[in-house]
Coordinates of C-alpha atoms in Angstrom, one line a residue:
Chain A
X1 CA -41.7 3.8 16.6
X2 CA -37.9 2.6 16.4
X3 CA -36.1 4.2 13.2
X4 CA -35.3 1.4 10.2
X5 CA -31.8 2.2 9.6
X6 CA -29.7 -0.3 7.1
X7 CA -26.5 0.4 6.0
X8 CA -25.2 -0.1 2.2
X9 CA -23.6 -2.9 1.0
X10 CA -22.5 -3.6 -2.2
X11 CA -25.2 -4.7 -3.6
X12 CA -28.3 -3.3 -1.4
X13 CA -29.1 0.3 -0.7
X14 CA -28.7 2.6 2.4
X15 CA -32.4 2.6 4.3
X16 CA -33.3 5.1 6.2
X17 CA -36.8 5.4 8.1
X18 CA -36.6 7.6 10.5
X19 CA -40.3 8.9 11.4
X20 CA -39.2 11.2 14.3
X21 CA -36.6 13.1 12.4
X22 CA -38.5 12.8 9.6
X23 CA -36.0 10.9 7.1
X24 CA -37.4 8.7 5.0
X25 CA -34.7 7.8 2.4
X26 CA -33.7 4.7 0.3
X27 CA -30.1 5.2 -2.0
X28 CA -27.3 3.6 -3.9
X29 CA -27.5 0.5 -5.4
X30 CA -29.9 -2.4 -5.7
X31 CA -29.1 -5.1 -7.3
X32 CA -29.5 -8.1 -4.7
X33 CA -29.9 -12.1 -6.0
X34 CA -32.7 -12.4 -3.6
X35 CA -34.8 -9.0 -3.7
X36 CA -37.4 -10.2 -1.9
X37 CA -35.6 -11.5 1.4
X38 CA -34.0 -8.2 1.3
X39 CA -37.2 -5.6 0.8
X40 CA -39.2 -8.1 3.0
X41 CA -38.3 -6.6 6.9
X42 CA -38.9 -3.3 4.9
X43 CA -42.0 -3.9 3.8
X44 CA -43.1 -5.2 7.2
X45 CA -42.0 -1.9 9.2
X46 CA -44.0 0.1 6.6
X47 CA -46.9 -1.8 7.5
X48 CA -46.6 -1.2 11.4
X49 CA -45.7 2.9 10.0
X50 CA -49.4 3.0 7.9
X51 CA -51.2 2.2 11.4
X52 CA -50.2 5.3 12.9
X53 CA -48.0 7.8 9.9
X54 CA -46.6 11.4 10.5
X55 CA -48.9 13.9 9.1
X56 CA -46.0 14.5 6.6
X57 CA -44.3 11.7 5.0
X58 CA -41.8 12.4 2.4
X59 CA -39.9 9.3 0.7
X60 CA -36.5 10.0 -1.5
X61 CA -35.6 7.4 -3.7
X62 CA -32.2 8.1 -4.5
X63 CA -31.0 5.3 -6.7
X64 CA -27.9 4.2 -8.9
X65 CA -28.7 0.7 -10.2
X66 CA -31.9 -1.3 -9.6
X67 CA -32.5 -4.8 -11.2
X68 CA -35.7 -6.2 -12.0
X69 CA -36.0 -8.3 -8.9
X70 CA -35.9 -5.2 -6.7
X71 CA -38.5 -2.6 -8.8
X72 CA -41.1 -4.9 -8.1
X73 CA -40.4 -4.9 -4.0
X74 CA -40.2 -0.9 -4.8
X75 CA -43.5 -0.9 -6.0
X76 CA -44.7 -2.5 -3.1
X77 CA -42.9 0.5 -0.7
X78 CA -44.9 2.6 -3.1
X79 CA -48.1 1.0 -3.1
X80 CA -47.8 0.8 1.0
X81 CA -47.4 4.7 0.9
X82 CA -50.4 5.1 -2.1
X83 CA -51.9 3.4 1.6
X84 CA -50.7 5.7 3.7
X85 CA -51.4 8.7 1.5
X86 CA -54.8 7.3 2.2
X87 CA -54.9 9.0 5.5
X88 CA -52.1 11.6 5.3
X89 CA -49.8 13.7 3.0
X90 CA -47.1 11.7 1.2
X91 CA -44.7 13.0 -1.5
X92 CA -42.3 10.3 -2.9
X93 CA -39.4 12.5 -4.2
X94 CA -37.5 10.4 -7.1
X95 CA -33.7 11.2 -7.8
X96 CA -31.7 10.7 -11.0
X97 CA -28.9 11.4 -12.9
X98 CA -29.2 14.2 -15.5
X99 CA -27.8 11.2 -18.1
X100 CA -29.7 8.4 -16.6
X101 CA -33.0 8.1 -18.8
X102 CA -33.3 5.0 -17.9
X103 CA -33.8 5.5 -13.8
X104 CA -35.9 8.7 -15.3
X105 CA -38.2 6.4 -17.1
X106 CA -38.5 4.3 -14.1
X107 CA -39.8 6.5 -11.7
X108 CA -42.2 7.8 -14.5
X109 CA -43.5 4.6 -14.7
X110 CA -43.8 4.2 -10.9
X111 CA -45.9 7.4 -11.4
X112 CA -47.9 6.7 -13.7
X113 CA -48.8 2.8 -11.9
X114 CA -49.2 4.2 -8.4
X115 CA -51.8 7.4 -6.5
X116 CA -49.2 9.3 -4.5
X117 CA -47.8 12.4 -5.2
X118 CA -44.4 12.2 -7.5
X119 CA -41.8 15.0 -7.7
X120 CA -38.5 14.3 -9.7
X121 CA -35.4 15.7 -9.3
X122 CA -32.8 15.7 -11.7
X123 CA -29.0 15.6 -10.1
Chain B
X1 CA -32.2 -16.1 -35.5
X2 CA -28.4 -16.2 -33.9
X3 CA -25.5 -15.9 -36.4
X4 CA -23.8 -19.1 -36.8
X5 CA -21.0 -18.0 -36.3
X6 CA -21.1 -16.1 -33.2
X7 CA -23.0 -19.3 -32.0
X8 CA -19.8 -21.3 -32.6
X9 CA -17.8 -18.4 -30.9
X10 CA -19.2 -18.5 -28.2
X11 CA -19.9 -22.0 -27.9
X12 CA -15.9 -23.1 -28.5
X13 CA -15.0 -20.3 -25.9
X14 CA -17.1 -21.5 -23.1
X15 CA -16.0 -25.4 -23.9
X16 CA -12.1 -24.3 -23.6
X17 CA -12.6 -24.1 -20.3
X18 CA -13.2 -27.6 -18.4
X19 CA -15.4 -28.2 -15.3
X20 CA -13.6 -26.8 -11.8
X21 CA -11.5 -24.1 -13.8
X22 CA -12.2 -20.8 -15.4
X23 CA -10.5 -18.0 -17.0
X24 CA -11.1 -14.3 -16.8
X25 CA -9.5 -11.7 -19.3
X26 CA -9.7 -8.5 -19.6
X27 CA -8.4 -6.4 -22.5
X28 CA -8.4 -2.9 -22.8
X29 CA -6.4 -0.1 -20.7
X30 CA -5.6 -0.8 -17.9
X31 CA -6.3 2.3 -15.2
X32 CA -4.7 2.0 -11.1
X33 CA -9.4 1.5 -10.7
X34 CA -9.8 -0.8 -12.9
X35 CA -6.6 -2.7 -12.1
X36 CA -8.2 -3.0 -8.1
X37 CA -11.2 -4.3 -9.3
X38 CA -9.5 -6.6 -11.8
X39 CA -7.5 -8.4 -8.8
X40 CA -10.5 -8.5 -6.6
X41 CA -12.2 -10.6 -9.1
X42 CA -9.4 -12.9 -9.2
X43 CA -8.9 -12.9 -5.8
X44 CA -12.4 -14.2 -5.3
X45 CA -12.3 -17.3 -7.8
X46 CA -8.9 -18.4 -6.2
X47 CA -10.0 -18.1 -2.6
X48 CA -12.7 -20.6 -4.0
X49 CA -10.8 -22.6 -5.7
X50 CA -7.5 -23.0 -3.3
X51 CA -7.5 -23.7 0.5
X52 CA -4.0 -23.1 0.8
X53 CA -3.6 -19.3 1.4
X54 CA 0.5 -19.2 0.8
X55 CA -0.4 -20.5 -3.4
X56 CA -3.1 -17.6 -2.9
X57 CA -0.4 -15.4 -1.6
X58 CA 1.8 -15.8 -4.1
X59 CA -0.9 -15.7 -7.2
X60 CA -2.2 -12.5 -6.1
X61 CA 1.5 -11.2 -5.6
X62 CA 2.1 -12.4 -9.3
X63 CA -1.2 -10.9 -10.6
X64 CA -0.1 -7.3 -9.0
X65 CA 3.2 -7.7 -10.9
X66 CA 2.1 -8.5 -14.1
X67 CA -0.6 -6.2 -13.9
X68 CA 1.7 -3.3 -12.9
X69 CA 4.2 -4.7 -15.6
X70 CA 1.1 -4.0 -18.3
X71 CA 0.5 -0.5 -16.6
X72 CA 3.8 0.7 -17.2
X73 CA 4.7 -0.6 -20.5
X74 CA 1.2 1.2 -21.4
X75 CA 2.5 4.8 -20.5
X76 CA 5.4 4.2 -22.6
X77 CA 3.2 3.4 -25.9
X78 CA 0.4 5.3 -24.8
X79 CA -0.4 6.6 -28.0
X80 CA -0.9 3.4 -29.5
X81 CA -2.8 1.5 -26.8
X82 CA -6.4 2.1 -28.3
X83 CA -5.4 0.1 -31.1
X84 CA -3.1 -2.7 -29.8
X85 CA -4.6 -2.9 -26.2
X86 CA -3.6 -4.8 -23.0
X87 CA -4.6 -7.8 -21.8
X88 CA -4.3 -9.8 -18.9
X89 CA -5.5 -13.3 -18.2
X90 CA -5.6 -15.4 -15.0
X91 CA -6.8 -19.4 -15.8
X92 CA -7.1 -22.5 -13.5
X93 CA -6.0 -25.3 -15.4
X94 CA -6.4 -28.5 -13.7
X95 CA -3.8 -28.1 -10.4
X96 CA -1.9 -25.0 -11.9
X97 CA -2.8 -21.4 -12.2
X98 CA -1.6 -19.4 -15.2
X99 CA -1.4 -15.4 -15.2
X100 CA -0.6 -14.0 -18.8
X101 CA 0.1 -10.5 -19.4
X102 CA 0.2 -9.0 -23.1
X103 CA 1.3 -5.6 -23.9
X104 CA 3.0 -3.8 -26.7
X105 CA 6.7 -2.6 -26.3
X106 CA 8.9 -0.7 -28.6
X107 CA 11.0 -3.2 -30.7
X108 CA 14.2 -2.0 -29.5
X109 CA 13.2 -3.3 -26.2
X110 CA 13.1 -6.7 -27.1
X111 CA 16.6 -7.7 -27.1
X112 CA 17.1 -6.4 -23.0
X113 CA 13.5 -7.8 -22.5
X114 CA 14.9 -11.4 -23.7
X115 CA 18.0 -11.0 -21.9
X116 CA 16.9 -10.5 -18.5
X117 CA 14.3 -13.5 -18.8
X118 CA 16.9 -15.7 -20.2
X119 CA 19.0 -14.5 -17.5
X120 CA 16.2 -15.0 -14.7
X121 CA 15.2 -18.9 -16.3
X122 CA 19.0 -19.8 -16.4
X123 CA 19.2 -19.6 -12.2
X124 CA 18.3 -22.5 -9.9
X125 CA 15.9 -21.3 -6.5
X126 CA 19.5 -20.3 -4.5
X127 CA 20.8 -18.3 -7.1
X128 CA 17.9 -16.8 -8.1
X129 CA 17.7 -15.3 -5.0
X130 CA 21.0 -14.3 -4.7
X131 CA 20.7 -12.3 -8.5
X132 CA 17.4 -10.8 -6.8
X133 CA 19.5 -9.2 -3.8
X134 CA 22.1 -8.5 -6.0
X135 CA 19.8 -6.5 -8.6
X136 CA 18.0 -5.1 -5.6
X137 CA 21.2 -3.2 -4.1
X138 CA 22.7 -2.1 -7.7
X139 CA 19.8 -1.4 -9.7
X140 CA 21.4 -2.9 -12.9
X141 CA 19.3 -4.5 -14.2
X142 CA 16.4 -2.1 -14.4
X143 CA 16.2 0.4 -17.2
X144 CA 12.8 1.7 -15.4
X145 CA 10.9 1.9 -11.9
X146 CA 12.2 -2.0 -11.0
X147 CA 10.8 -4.3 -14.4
X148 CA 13.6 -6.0 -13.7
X149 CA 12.6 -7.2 -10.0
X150 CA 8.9 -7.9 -11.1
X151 CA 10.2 -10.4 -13.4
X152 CA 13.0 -12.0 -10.9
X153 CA 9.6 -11.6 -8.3
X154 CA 7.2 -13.2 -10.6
X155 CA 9.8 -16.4 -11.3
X156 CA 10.9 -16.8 -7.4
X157 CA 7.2 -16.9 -6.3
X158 CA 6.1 -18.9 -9.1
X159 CA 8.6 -21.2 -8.4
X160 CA 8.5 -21.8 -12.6
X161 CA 10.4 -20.7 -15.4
X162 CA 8.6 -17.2 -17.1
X163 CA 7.4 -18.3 -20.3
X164 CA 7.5 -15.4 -22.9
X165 CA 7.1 -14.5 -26.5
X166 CA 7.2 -11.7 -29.2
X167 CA 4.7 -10.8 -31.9
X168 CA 5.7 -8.0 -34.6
X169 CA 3.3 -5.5 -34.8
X170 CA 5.0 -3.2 -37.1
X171 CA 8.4 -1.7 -37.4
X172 CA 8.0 0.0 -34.1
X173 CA 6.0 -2.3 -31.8
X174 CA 5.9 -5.8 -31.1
X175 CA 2.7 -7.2 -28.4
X176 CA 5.0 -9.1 -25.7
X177 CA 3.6 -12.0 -23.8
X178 CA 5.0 -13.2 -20.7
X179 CA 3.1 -16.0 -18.7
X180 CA 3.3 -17.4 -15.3
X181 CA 2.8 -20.8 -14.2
X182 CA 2.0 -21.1 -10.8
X183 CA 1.7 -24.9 -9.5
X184 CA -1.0 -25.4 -6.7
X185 CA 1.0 -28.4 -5.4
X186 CA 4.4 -29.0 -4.9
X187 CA 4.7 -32.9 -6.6
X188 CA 4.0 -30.7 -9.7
X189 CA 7.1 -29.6 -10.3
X190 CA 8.1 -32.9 -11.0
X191 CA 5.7 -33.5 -13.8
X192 CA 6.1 -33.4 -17.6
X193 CA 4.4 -30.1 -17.4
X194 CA 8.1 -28.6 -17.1
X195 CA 8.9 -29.6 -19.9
X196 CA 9.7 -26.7 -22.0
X197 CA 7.8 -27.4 -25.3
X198 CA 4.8 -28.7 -22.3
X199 CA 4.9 -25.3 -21.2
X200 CA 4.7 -23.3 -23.6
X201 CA 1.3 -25.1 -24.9
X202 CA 0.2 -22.7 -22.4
X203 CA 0.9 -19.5 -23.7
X204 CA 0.4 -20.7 -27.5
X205 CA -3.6 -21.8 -26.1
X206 CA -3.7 -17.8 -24.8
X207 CA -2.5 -16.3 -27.9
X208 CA -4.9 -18.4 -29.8
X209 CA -7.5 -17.0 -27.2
X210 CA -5.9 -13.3 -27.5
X211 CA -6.7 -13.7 -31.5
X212 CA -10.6 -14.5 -30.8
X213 CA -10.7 -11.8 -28.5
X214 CA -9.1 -9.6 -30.6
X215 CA -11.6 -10.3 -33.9
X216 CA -14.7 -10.0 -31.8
X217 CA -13.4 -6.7 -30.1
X218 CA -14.4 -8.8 -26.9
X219 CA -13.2 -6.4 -23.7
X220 CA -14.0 -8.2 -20.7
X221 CA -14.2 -12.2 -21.2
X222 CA -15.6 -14.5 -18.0
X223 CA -15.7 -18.0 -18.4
X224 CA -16.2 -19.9 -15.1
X225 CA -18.6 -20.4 -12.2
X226 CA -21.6 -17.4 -11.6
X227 CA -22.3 -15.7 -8.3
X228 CA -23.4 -12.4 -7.0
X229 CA -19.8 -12.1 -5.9
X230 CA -18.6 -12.3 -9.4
X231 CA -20.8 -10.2 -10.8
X232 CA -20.1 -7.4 -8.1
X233 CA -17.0 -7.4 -9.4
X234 CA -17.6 -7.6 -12.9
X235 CA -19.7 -4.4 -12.5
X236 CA -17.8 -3.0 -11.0
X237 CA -14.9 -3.1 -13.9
X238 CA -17.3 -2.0 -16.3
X239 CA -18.0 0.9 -14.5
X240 CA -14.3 1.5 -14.1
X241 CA -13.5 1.0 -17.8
X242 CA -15.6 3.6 -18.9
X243 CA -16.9 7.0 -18.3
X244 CA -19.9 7.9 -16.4
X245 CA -23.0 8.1 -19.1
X246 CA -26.2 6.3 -20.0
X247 CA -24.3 4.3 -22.1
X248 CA -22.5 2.4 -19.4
X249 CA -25.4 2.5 -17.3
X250 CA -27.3 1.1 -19.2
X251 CA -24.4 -1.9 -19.8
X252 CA -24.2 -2.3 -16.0
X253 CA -27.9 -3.2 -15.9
X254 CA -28.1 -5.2 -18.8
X255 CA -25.4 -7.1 -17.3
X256 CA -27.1 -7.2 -13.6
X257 CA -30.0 -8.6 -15.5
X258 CA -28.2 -11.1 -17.4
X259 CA -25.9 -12.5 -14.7
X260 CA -28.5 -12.9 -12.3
X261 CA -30.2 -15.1 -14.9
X262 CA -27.5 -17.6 -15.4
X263 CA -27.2 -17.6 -11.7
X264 CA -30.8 -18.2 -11.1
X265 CA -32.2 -20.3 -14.0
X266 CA -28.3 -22.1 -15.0
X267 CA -27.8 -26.3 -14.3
X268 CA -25.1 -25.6 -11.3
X269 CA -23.9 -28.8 -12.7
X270 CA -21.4 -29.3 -9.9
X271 CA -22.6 -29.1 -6.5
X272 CA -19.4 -28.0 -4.6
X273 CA -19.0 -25.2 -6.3
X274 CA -20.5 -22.0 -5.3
X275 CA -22.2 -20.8 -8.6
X276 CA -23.4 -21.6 -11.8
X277 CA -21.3 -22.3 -14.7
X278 CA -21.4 -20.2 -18.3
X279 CA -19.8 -17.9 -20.0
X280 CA -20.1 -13.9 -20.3
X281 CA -18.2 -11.5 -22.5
X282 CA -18.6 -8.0 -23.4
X283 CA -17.9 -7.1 -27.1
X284 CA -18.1 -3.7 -29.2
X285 CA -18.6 -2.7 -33.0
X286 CA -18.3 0.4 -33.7
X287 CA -21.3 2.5 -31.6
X288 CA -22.8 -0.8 -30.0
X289 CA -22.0 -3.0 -27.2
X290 CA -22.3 -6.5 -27.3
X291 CA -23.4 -8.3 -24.3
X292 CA -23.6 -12.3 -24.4
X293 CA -24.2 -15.1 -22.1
X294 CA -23.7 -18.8 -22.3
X295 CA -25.1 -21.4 -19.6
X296 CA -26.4 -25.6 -19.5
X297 CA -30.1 -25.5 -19.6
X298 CA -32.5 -27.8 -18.7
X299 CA -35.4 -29.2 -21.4
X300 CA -37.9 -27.9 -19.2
X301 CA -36.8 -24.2 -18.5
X302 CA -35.5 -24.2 -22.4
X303 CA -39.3 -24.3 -23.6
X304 CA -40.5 -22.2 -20.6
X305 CA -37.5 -19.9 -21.9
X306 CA -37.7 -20.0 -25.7
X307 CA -41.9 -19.1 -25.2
X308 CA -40.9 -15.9 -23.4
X309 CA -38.1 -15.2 -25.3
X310 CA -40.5 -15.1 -28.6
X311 CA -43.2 -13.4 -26.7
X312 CA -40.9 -10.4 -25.3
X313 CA -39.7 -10.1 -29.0
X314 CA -43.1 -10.6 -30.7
X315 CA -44.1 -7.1 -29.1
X316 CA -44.4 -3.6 -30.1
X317 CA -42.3 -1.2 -27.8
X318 CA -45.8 0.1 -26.7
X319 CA -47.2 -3.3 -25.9
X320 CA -43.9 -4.2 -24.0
X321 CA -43.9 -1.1 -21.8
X322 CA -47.8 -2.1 -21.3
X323 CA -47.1 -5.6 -20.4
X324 CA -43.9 -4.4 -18.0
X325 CA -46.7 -2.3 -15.8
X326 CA -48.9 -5.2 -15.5
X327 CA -45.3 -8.2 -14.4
X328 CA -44.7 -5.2 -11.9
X329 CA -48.3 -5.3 -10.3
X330 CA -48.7 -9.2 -10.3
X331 CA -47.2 -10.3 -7.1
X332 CA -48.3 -14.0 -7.8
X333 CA -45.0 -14.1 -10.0
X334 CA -42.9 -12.1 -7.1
X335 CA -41.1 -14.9 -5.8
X336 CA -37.9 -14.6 -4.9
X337 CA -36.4 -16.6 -8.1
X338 CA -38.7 -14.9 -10.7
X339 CA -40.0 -11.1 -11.5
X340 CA -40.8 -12.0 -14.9
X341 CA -39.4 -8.6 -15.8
X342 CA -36.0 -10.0 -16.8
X343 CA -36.3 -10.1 -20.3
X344 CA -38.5 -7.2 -21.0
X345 CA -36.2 -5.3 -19.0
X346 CA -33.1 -5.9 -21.7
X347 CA -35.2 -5.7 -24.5
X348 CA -36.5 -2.2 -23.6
X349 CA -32.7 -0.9 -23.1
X350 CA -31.5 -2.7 -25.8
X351 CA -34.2 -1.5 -27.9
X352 CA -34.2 -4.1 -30.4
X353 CA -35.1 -7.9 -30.3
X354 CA -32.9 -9.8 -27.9
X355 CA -30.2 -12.9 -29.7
X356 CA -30.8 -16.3 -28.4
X357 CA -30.1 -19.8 -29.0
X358 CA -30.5 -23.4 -27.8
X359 CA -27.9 -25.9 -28.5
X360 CA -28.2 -29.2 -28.0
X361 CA -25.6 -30.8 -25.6
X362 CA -25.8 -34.5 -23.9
X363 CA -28.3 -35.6 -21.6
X364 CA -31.0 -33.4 -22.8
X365 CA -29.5 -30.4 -21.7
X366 CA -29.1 -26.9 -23.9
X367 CA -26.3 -24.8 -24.2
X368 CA -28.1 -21.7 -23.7
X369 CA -27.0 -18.5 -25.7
X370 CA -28.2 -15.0 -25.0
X371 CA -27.2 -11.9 -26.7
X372 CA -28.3 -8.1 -26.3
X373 CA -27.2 -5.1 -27.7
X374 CA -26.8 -1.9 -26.6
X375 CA -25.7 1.3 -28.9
X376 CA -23.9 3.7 -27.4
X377 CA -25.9 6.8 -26.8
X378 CA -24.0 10.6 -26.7
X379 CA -26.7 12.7 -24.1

């Protein structure tokens, strides 16, 4: 399947699905007006992926600034993979700031809300 | 719930400031960053509000100037610039743009200061730019890195006098303002606004401003139309005014959060401009930040606003973080206008209840009035 590659601007994140390479990676900043026109194509190329994943998928959230509007579309990436772990082995690998409580608090709360394997990694 | 007070602060702020204008200050010290991000913000309202890119030419050439003016006036009082900081301001007023600087300088500079601007208003166009080749091949007139140009630079583009003024700060320092009136059409220059006593209304109204600013601690002051645009750049001088911690972090996002609401939820008010009007300024007191928001309102969103407000405060920190998990699972509310998370979201960071209130204004509209705080956290 063609890689989902989207370049940053300055107020959506780098994406990065790459299933042959094995990149999975979403980073920078997210802080659109209209979260859900952006996550939308992103979403839908997940759902094509979930038919027919690696064996291995590993997902790095790598992220500076989120607003509300665009944790809720992350949580739907997430629960798409909690699908996908369904049938194969998923790790969702969430990055933040040694200062950043606040991003660290996020991802905990992504844990907590959805069944796929968390590691965090403090930068 | 709201202090009074503030309420009227903020209130007589936003109405200084008529429909199809704004003004932007910032006040604080002034870093090569911050100064980049500061002119791209300006850059942006201008280009919206003036099809003629020479005017747009010549205020952005008038903003670097001042702001370079600010920069190196700062390294000469360096040690003093946390108490008596910098400010600059660009406004629209009407047809005419106005970009005031306001620094201190040691008192003995005043008398050469004067001179040179007296000097500079006395000169007609031809003149003028015969003084600024003159200057330019001798150098006289410059006691450091070319002040003496900016100025000339500042009067030939604006095509104005430079209006200016002294305040004594003590028996070292006075705060020196020097404005810049740039007309967006040529008739103006005919029109009693030239007057001298007319023009310096100006600067008096920016001093006034200056003093508010100054009693509230308010650091970054936005008064004009909302977009994402706007707000990019807003950020992105918060983030340059400060040092990388949780602190300003957490004031980026808060102010994400908050911006995006006026722009969402605000009366646009006037269709043919892109964005929402309001207010948003950023204050300190001591450890904690400030963070307040002004925009028109609706009846109907004022009730659906004021309910959620009172619920999001009514809750325990527990029940809030419980009632965040279930807004971030129900993806009936996940339009693209509402996530519902909004004001939980500020609440949570600012850890406290959040500041709000409705004024009544005509036609059944609010003046809406937001305020979070967020104390400033050593990790």
């Amino acid at each position: 399947m063609d890689p989902l590659i989207l370049k940053e601007t300055e107020d959506t994140p780098e994406i990065i699905f790459n299933p042959e390479e094995g990149i999975f990676k979403i980073s920078k900043i997210s802080v659109p007006e209209d979260a859900f026109q952006f996550y939308e194509p992103i979403l839908g190329w997940l759902r094509d992926y979930e038919k027919n994943p690696n064996p291995e998928t590993i997902v790095n959230f790598d992220l500076e600034y989120v607003n509300t509007a665009s944790s809720k579309q992350l949580i739907q990436i997430m629960l798409l993979l909690e699908k996908i772990a369904m049938k194969s082995k998923v790790t969702i690998k969430w990055f933040y700031e040694a200062i950043d409580e606040d991003m660290q608090s996020l991802g905990e709360r992504y844990n907590k809300l959805v069944k796929v394997n968390f590691e965090f990694i403090e930068v | 719930m709201f202090e009074n007070n503030l309420f009227d602060k903020a209130f007589n702020l936003f109405s200084r400031v008529e429909k199809q204008d704004f003004e932007y200050v910032y006040r604080g010290y002034f870093t090569h960053n911050i100064t980049k991000k500061i002119l791209v913000l300006a850059d942006t309202n201008i280009q919206k509000a003036v099809a003629r890119s020479t005017i747009q030419k010549r205020i952005y050439y008038i903003m670097v100037e001042g702001l370079q003016n600010i920069t190196r006036h700062q390294d000469e009082v360096d040690y003093e610039t946390d108490k008596y900081p910098g400010i600059f301001a660009i406004q629209k007023r009407k047809k005419k743009y106005f970009v005031t600087t306001g620094n201190l300088v040691l008192n003995d500079k005043k008398a050469s200061l004067k001179e040179k601007i007296a000097k500079i208003n006395s000169l007609e166009k031809d003149e003028l730019k015969k003084f600024h080749q003159e200057v330019l091949r001798t150098g006289v007139m410059s006691d450091k890195g070319g002040a003496g140009l900016g100025l000339i630079e500042m009067a030939r583009k604006s095509g104005n006098k430079l209006v200016s003024s002294f305040e004594l700060v003590n028996d070292e320092y006075s705060y020196f303002y020097l404005q810049t009136q740039i007309p967006t059409l040529n008739e103006d220059q005919e029109d009693e606004d030239d007057q001298d006593a007319s023009m310096r209304r100006y600067l008096i109204s920016i001093k006034k401003l200056h003093l508010s600013l100054n009693i509230e601690n308010i650091l970054l002051y936005f008064n004009g139309f909302f977009n994402q645009e706007n707000l990019l750049s807003l950020l992105a001088i918060i983030k340059g005014r400060m040092n990388m911690s949780i602190t300003t972090i957490r004031l980026s996002n808060v102010m994400v959060e908050m911006i995006q609401n006026i722009i969402k939820h605000g009366e646009q008010v006037d269709e043919n401009m892109e964005g929402v009007p309001g207010i948003f300024f950023l204050s300190q007191q001591e450890e904690n930040f400030m963070l307040t928001s002004g925009n028109f309102i609706k009846q109907g969103p004022k009730e659906v606003i004021e309910k959620r407000l009172q619920f999001v405060n009514g809750m325990t920190n527990e029940e809030l973080s419980e009632y965040y998990d279930q807004i971030l699972l129900d993806f009936e509310l996940g339009d693209s206008k509402r996530t519902g998370l909004g004001f939980s979201d500020l609440r949570i960071k600012s850890g406290r209840p959040l500041v709000y209130h409705f004024h009544p204004v005509e036609d059944n509209n609010y003046f809406y009035i937001l305020q979070t705080e967020v104390t400033n956290k050593k990790k």
